Each structure stands twice: as structure tokens, then as C-alpha cells.
PDB file of C-alpha atoms in Angstrom:
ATOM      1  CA  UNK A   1      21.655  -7.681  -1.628  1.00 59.00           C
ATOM      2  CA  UNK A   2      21.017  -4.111  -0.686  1.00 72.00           C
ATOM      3  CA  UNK A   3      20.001  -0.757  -1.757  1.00 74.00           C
ATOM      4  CA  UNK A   4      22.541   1.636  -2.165  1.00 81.00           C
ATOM      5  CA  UNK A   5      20.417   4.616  -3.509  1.00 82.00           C
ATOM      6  CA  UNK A   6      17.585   5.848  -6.043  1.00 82.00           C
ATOM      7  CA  UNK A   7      18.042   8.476  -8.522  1.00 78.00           C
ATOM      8  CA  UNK A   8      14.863   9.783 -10.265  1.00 75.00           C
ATOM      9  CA  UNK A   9      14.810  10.650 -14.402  1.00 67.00           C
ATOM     10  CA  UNK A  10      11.820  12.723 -14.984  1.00 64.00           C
ATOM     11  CA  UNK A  11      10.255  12.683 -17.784  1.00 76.00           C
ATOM     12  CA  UNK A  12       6.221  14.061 -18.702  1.00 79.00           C
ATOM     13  CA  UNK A  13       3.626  11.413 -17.962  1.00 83.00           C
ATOM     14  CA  UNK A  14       5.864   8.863 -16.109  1.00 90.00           C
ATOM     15  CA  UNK A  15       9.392   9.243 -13.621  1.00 89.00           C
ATOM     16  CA  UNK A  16      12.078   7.151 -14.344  1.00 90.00           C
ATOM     17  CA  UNK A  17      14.644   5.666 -11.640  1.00 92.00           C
ATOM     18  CA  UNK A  18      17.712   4.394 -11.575  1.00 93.00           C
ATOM     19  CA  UNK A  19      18.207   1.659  -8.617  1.00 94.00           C
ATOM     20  CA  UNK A  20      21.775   1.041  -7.624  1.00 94.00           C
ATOM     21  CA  UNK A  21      21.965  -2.031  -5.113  1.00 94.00           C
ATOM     22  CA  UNK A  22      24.628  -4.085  -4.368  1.00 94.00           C
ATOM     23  CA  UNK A  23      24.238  -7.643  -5.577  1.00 95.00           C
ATOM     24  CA  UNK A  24      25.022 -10.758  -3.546  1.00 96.00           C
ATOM     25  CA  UNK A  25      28.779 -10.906  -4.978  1.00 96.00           C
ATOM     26  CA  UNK A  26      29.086  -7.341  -2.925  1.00 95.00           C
ATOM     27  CA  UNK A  27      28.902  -6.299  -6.990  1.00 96.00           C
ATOM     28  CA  UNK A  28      27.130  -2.420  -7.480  1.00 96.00           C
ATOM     29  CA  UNK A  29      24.284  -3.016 -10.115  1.00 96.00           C
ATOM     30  CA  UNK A  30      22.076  -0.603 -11.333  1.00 95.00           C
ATOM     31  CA  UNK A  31      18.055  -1.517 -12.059  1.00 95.00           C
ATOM     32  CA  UNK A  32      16.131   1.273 -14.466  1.00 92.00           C
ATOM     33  CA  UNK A  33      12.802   1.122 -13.955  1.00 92.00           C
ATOM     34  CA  UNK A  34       9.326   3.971 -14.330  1.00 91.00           C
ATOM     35  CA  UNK A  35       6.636   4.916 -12.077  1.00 93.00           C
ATOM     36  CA  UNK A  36       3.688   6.688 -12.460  1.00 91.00           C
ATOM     37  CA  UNK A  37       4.251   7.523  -8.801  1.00 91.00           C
ATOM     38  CA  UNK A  38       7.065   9.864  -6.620  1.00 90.00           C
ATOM     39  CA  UNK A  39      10.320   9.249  -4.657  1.00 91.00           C
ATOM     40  CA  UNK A  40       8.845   8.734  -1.787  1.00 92.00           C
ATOM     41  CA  UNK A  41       5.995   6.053  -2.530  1.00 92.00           C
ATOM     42  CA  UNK A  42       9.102   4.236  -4.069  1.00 93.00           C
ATOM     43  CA  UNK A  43      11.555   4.657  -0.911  1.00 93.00           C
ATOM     44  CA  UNK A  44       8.901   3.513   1.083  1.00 94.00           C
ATOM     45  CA  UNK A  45       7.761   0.650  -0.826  1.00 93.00           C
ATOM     46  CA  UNK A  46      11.796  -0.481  -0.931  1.00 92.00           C
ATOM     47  CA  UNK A  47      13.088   0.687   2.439  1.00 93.00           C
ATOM     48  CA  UNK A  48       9.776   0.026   4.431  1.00 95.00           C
ATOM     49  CA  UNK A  49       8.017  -2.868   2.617  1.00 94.00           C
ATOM     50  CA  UNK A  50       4.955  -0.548   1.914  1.00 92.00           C
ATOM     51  CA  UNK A  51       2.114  -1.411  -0.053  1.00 93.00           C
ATOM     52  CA  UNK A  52      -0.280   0.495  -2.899  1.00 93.00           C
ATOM     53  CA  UNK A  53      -2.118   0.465  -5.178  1.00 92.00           C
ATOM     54  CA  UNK A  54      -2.518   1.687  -8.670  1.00 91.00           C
ATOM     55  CA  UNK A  55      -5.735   0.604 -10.136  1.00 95.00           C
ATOM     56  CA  UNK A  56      -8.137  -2.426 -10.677  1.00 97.00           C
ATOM     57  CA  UNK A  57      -8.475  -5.054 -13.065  1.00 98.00           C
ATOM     58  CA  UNK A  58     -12.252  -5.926 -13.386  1.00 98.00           C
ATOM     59  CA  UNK A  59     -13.312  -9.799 -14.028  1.00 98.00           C
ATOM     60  CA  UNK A  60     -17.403  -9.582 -13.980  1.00 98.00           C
ATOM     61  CA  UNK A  61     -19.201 -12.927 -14.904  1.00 98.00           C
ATOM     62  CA  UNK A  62     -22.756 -13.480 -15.474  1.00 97.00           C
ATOM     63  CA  UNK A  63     -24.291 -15.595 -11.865  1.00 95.00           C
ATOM     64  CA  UNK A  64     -23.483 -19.411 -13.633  1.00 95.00           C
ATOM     65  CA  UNK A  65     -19.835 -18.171 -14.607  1.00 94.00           C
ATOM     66  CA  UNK A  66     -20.348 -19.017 -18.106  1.00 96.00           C
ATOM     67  CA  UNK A  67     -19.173 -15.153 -19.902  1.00 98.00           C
ATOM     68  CA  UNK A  68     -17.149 -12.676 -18.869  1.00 98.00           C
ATOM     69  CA  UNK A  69     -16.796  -9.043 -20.160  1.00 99.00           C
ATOM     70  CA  UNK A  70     -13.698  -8.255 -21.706  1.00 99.00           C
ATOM     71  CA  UNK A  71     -12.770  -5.215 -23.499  1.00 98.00           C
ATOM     72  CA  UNK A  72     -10.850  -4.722 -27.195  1.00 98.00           C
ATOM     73  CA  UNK A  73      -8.548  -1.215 -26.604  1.00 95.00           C
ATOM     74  CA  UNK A  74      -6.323  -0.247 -29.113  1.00 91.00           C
ATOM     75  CA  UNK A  75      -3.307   0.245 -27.533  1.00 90.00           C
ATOM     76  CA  UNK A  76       0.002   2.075 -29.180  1.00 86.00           C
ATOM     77  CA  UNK A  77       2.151   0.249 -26.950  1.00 82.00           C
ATOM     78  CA  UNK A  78       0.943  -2.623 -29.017  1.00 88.00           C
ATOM     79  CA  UNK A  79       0.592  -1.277 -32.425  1.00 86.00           C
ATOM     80  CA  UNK A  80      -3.305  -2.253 -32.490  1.00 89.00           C
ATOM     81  CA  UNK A  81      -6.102  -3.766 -30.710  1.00 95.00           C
ATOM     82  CA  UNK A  82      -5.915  -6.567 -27.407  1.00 97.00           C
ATOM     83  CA  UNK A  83      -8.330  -8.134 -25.746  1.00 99.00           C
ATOM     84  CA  UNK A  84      -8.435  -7.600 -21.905  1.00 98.00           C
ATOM     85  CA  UNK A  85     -10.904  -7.594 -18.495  1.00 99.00           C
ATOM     86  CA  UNK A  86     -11.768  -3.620 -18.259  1.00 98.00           C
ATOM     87  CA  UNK A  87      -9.166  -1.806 -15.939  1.00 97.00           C
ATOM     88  CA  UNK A  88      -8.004   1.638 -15.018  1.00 95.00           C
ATOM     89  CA  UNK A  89      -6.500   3.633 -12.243  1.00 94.00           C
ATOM     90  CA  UNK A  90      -7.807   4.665  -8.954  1.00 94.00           C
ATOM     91  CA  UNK A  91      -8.470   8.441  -8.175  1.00 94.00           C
ATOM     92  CA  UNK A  92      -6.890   9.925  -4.826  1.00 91.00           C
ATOM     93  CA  UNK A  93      -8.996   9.406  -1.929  1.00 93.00           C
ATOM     94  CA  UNK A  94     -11.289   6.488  -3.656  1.00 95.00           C
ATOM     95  CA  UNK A  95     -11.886   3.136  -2.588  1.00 94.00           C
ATOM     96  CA  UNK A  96     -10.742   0.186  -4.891  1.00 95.00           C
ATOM     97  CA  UNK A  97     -14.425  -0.719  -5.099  1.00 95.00           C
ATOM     98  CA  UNK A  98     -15.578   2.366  -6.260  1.00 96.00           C
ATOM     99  CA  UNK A  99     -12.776   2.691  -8.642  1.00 96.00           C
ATOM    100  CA  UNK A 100     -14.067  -0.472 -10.082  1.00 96.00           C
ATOM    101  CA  UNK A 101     -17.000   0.169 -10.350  1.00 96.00           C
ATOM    102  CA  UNK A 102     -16.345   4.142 -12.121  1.00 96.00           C
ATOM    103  CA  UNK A 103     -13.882   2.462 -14.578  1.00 96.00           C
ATOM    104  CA  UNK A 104     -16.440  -0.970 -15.861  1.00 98.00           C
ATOM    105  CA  UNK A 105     -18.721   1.778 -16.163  1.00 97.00           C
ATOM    106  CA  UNK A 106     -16.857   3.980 -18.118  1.00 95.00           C
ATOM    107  CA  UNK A 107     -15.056   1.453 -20.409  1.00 96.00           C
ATOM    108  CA  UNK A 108     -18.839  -1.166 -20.869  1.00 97.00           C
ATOM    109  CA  UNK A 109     -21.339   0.998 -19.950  1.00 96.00           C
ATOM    110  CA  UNK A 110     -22.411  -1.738 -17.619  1.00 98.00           C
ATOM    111  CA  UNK A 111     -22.860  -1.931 -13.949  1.00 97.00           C
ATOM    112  CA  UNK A 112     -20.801  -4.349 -11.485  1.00 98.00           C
ATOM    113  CA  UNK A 113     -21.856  -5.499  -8.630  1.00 98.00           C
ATOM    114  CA  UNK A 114     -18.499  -6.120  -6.609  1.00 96.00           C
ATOM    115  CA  UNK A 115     -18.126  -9.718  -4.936  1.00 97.00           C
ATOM    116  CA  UNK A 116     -14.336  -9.281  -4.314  1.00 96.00           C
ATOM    117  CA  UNK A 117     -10.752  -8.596  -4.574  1.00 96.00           C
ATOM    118  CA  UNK A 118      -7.203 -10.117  -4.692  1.00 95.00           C
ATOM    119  CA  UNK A 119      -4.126  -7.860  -4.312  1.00 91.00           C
ATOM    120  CA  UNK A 120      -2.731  -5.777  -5.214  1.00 96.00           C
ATOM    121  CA  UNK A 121      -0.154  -7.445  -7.594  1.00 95.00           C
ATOM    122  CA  UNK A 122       2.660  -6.372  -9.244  1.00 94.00           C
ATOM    123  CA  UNK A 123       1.662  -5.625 -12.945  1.00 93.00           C
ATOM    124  CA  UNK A 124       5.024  -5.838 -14.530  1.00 93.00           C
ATOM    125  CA  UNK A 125       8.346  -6.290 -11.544  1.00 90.00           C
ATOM    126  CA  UNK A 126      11.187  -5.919 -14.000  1.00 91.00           C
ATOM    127  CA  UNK A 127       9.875  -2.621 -15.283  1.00 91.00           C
ATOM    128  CA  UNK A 128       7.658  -0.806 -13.072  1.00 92.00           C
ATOM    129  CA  UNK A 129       6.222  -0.737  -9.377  1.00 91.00           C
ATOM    130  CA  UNK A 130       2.414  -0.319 -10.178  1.00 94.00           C
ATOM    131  CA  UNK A 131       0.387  -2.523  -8.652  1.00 95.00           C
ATOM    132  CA  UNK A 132      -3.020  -3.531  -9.390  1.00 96.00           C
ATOM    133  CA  UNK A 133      -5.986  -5.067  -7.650  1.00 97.00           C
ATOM    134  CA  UNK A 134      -8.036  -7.639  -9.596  1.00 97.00           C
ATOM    135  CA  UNK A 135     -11.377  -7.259  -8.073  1.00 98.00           C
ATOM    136  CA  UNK A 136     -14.404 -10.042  -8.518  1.00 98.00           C
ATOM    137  CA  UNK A 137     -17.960  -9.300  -9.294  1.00 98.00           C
ATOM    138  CA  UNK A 138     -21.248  -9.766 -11.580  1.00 98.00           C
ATOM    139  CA  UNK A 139     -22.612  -7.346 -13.849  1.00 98.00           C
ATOM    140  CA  UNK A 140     -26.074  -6.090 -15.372  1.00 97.00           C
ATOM    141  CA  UNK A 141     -26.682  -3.970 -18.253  1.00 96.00           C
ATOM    142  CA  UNK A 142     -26.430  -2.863 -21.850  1.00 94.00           C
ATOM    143  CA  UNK A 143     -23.375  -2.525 -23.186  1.00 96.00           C
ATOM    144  CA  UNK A 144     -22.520   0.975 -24.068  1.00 91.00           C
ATOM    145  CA  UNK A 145     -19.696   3.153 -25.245  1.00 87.00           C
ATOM    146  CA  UNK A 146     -21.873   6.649 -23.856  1.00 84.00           C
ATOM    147  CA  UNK A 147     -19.510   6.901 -20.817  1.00 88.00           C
ATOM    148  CA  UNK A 148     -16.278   6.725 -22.717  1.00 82.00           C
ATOM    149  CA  UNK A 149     -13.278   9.245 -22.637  1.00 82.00           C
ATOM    150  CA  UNK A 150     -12.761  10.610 -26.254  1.00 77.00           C
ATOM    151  CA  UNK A 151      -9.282   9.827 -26.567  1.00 81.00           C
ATOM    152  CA  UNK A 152     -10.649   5.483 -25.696  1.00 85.00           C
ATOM    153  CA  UNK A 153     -10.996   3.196 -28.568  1.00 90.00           C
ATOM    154  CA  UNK A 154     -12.884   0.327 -26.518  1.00 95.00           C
ATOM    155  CA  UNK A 155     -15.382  -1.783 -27.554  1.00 96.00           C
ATOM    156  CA  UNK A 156     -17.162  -3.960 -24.856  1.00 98.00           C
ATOM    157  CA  UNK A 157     -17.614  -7.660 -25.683  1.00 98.00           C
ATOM    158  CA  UNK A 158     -19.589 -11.108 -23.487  1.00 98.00           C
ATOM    159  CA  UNK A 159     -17.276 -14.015 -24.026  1.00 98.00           C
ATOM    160  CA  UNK A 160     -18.016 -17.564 -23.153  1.00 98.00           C
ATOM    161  CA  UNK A 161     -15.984 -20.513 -23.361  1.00 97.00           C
ATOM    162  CA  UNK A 162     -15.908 -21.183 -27.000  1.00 97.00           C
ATOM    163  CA  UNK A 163     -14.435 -17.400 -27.682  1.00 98.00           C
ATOM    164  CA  UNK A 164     -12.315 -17.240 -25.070  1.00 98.00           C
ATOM    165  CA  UNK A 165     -10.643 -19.946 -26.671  1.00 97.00           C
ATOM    166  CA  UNK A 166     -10.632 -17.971 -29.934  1.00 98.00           C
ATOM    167  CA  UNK A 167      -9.327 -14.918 -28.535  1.00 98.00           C
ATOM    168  CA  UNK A 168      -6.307 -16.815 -26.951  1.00 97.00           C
ATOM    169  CA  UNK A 169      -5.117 -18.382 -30.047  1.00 97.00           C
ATOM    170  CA  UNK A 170      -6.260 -15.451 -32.616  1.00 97.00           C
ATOM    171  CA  UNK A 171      -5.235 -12.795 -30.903  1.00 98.00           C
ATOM    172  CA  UNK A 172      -3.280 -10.382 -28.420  1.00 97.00           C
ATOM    173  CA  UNK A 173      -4.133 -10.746 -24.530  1.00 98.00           C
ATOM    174  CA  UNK A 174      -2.159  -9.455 -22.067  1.00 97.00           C
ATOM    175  CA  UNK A 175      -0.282 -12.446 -19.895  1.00 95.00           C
ATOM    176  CA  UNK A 176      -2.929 -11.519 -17.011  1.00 95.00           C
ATOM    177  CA  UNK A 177      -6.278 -11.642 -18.686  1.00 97.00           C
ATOM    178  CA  UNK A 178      -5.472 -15.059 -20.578  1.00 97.00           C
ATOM    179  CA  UNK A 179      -4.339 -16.645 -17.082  1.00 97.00           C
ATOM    180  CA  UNK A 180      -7.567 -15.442 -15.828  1.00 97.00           C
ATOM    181  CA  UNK A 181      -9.897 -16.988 -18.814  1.00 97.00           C
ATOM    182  CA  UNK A 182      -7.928 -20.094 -18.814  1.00 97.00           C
ATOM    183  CA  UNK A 183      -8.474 -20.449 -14.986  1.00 96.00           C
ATOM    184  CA  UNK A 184     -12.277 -19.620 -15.305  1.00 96.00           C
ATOM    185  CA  UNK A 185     -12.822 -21.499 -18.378  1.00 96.00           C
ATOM    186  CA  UNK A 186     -10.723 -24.572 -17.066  1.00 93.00           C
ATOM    187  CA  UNK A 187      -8.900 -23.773 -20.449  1.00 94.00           C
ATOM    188  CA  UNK A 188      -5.313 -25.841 -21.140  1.00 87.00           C
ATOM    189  CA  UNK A 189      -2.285 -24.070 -20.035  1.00 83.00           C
ATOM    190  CA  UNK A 190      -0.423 -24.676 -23.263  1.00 80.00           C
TER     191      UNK A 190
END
């Protein structure tokens, strides 16, 4: 398989692209995908196996690991409200800690205290190239929806074992954040 070339669809808030490769019959194909990013991060993330990232997906746990702050966003995308870990993109020039720690801030009014990071991950392969960290902490606090953006509908919850288990049969969480409270819940898969 190989690259033949990319051809870039702009439109306001995101760029589309149009990937033509040639598959492993020798076959031209062509991929459509969006970025929130430019030509060149996406040449050199194909041609040069480059790496970035776009943001950070926040999992902070009280010290025993028995709740977790999650948010519930409306989202239009979705038609209505999920349930997810607080998340957001990082600012040019900022470290992946300090964007997590700006963004829990902003979306809980809490403060995290930043124990670590895996990634950065692909968020979604067959339709984008953003990729996320998910980045490990603790947090202290009131909840508080002071620092949020106007155009946010978030409300900041604490959920423990017994409601993550609610929230993953009741209602809509992203693929990502139910992995994640299955795995720290030691929830069944299915």
C-alpha cells in the first residue's frame, strides 16, 4: 500500500482531505477524512511517521480510586447530553500537563493534581487524525461551573462504582470513557 497524494477540502472550522493510496491489489483508493490541523502536520504524520497531539482526556480519582469525575456535555453531534472524563484541546506552545490542568478546571471547577499520561492515541482512525493524550491524576475541590465558556453546557459529576454502572447501561458514553470506567471499576466487558 502507498500514498499516492493528498488533496485538501476546506471548509470553516475543520479541513477536509481526500487520501488517494494505492491498495495492496496495486488498486487506486481514495480515503476522506477531516482535520482540525494543516497539510503539512498531515504529510508529515503520513510520509514521516510524525507524532501530535491534539488535546487531553482527563481521568482524576479520589487517592483510594473509588470516584472519578466525569462530565455530562450536551453535544449536537449527539442530539443531547453524554457522559464523559473532562477533555479539551491544547493551546500552541502549552504543555499537555498544563492543558490538563486549564481544561478540568474550566469544565469542574476543580483542581488536578497530574500523576500521568498515556499517548497520544488516535481518537477516531477512520475519520480523523486527532490524537489525544489521556493523562492520570487526583483532584481537590468544589465543583463549579464559574470557569465555564458560555457557549458549554457541562455539568460536573463524582461517580463511584455503583453509577458508573448506571451510566453505562442508561446512557450515552463515548467508546473511550466507558473502557476507562470498566477498567477502573473492574466492570464486565459485556
Amino acid at each position: 500500500m502507498k500514498i499516492i497524494k493528498i488533496e485538501q477540502q476546506p471548509v470553516k472550522y475543520l479541513k477536509t482531505f481526500r487520501i488517494v493510496y494505492q491498495d495492496r491489489f496495486d488498486k487506486q483508493q481514495v480515503w476522506e477524512m477531516v482535520s482540525r490541523q494543516d497539510m503539512s502536520r498531515l504529510e508529515d504524520e503520513i510520509h514521516h511517521s510524525a507524532v501530535y497531539t491534539d488535546g487531553a482526556m482527563i481521568v482524576a480519582y479520589n487517592p483510594e480510586k473509588t470516584e472519578v469525575v466525569m462530565i455530562k456535555e450536551y453535544r449536537p453531534i449527539a442530539g443531547g447530553y453524554i457522559y464523559a472524563f473532562p477533555a479539551g484541546l491544547i493551546d500552541e506552545g502549552e504543555s499537555i500537563e498544563t492543558t490538563s490542568t486549564r481544561e478540568f478546571k474550566e469544565e469542574t471547577g476543580l483542581d488536578f493534581h497530574y500523576e500521568g499520561a498515556d499517548g497520544p492515541r488516535y481518537t477516531s482512525v477512520g475519520l480523523t487524525n486527532e490524537r489525544v493524550h489521556t493523562i492520570y491524576g487526583t483532584f481537590s475541590g468544589t465543583i463549579s461551573q464559574e470557569f465555564l465558556d458560555g457557549s458549554e453546557d457541562i455539568e460536573a459529576l463524582i461517580v463511584d462504582r455503583t453509577e458508573a454502572i448506571r451510566l453505562l447501561k442508561e446512557e450515552e458514553v463515548p467508546i473511550r470513557s466507558a473502557f476507562i470506567l470498566m477498567k477502573l471499576f473492574d466492570l464486565p466487558l459485556f
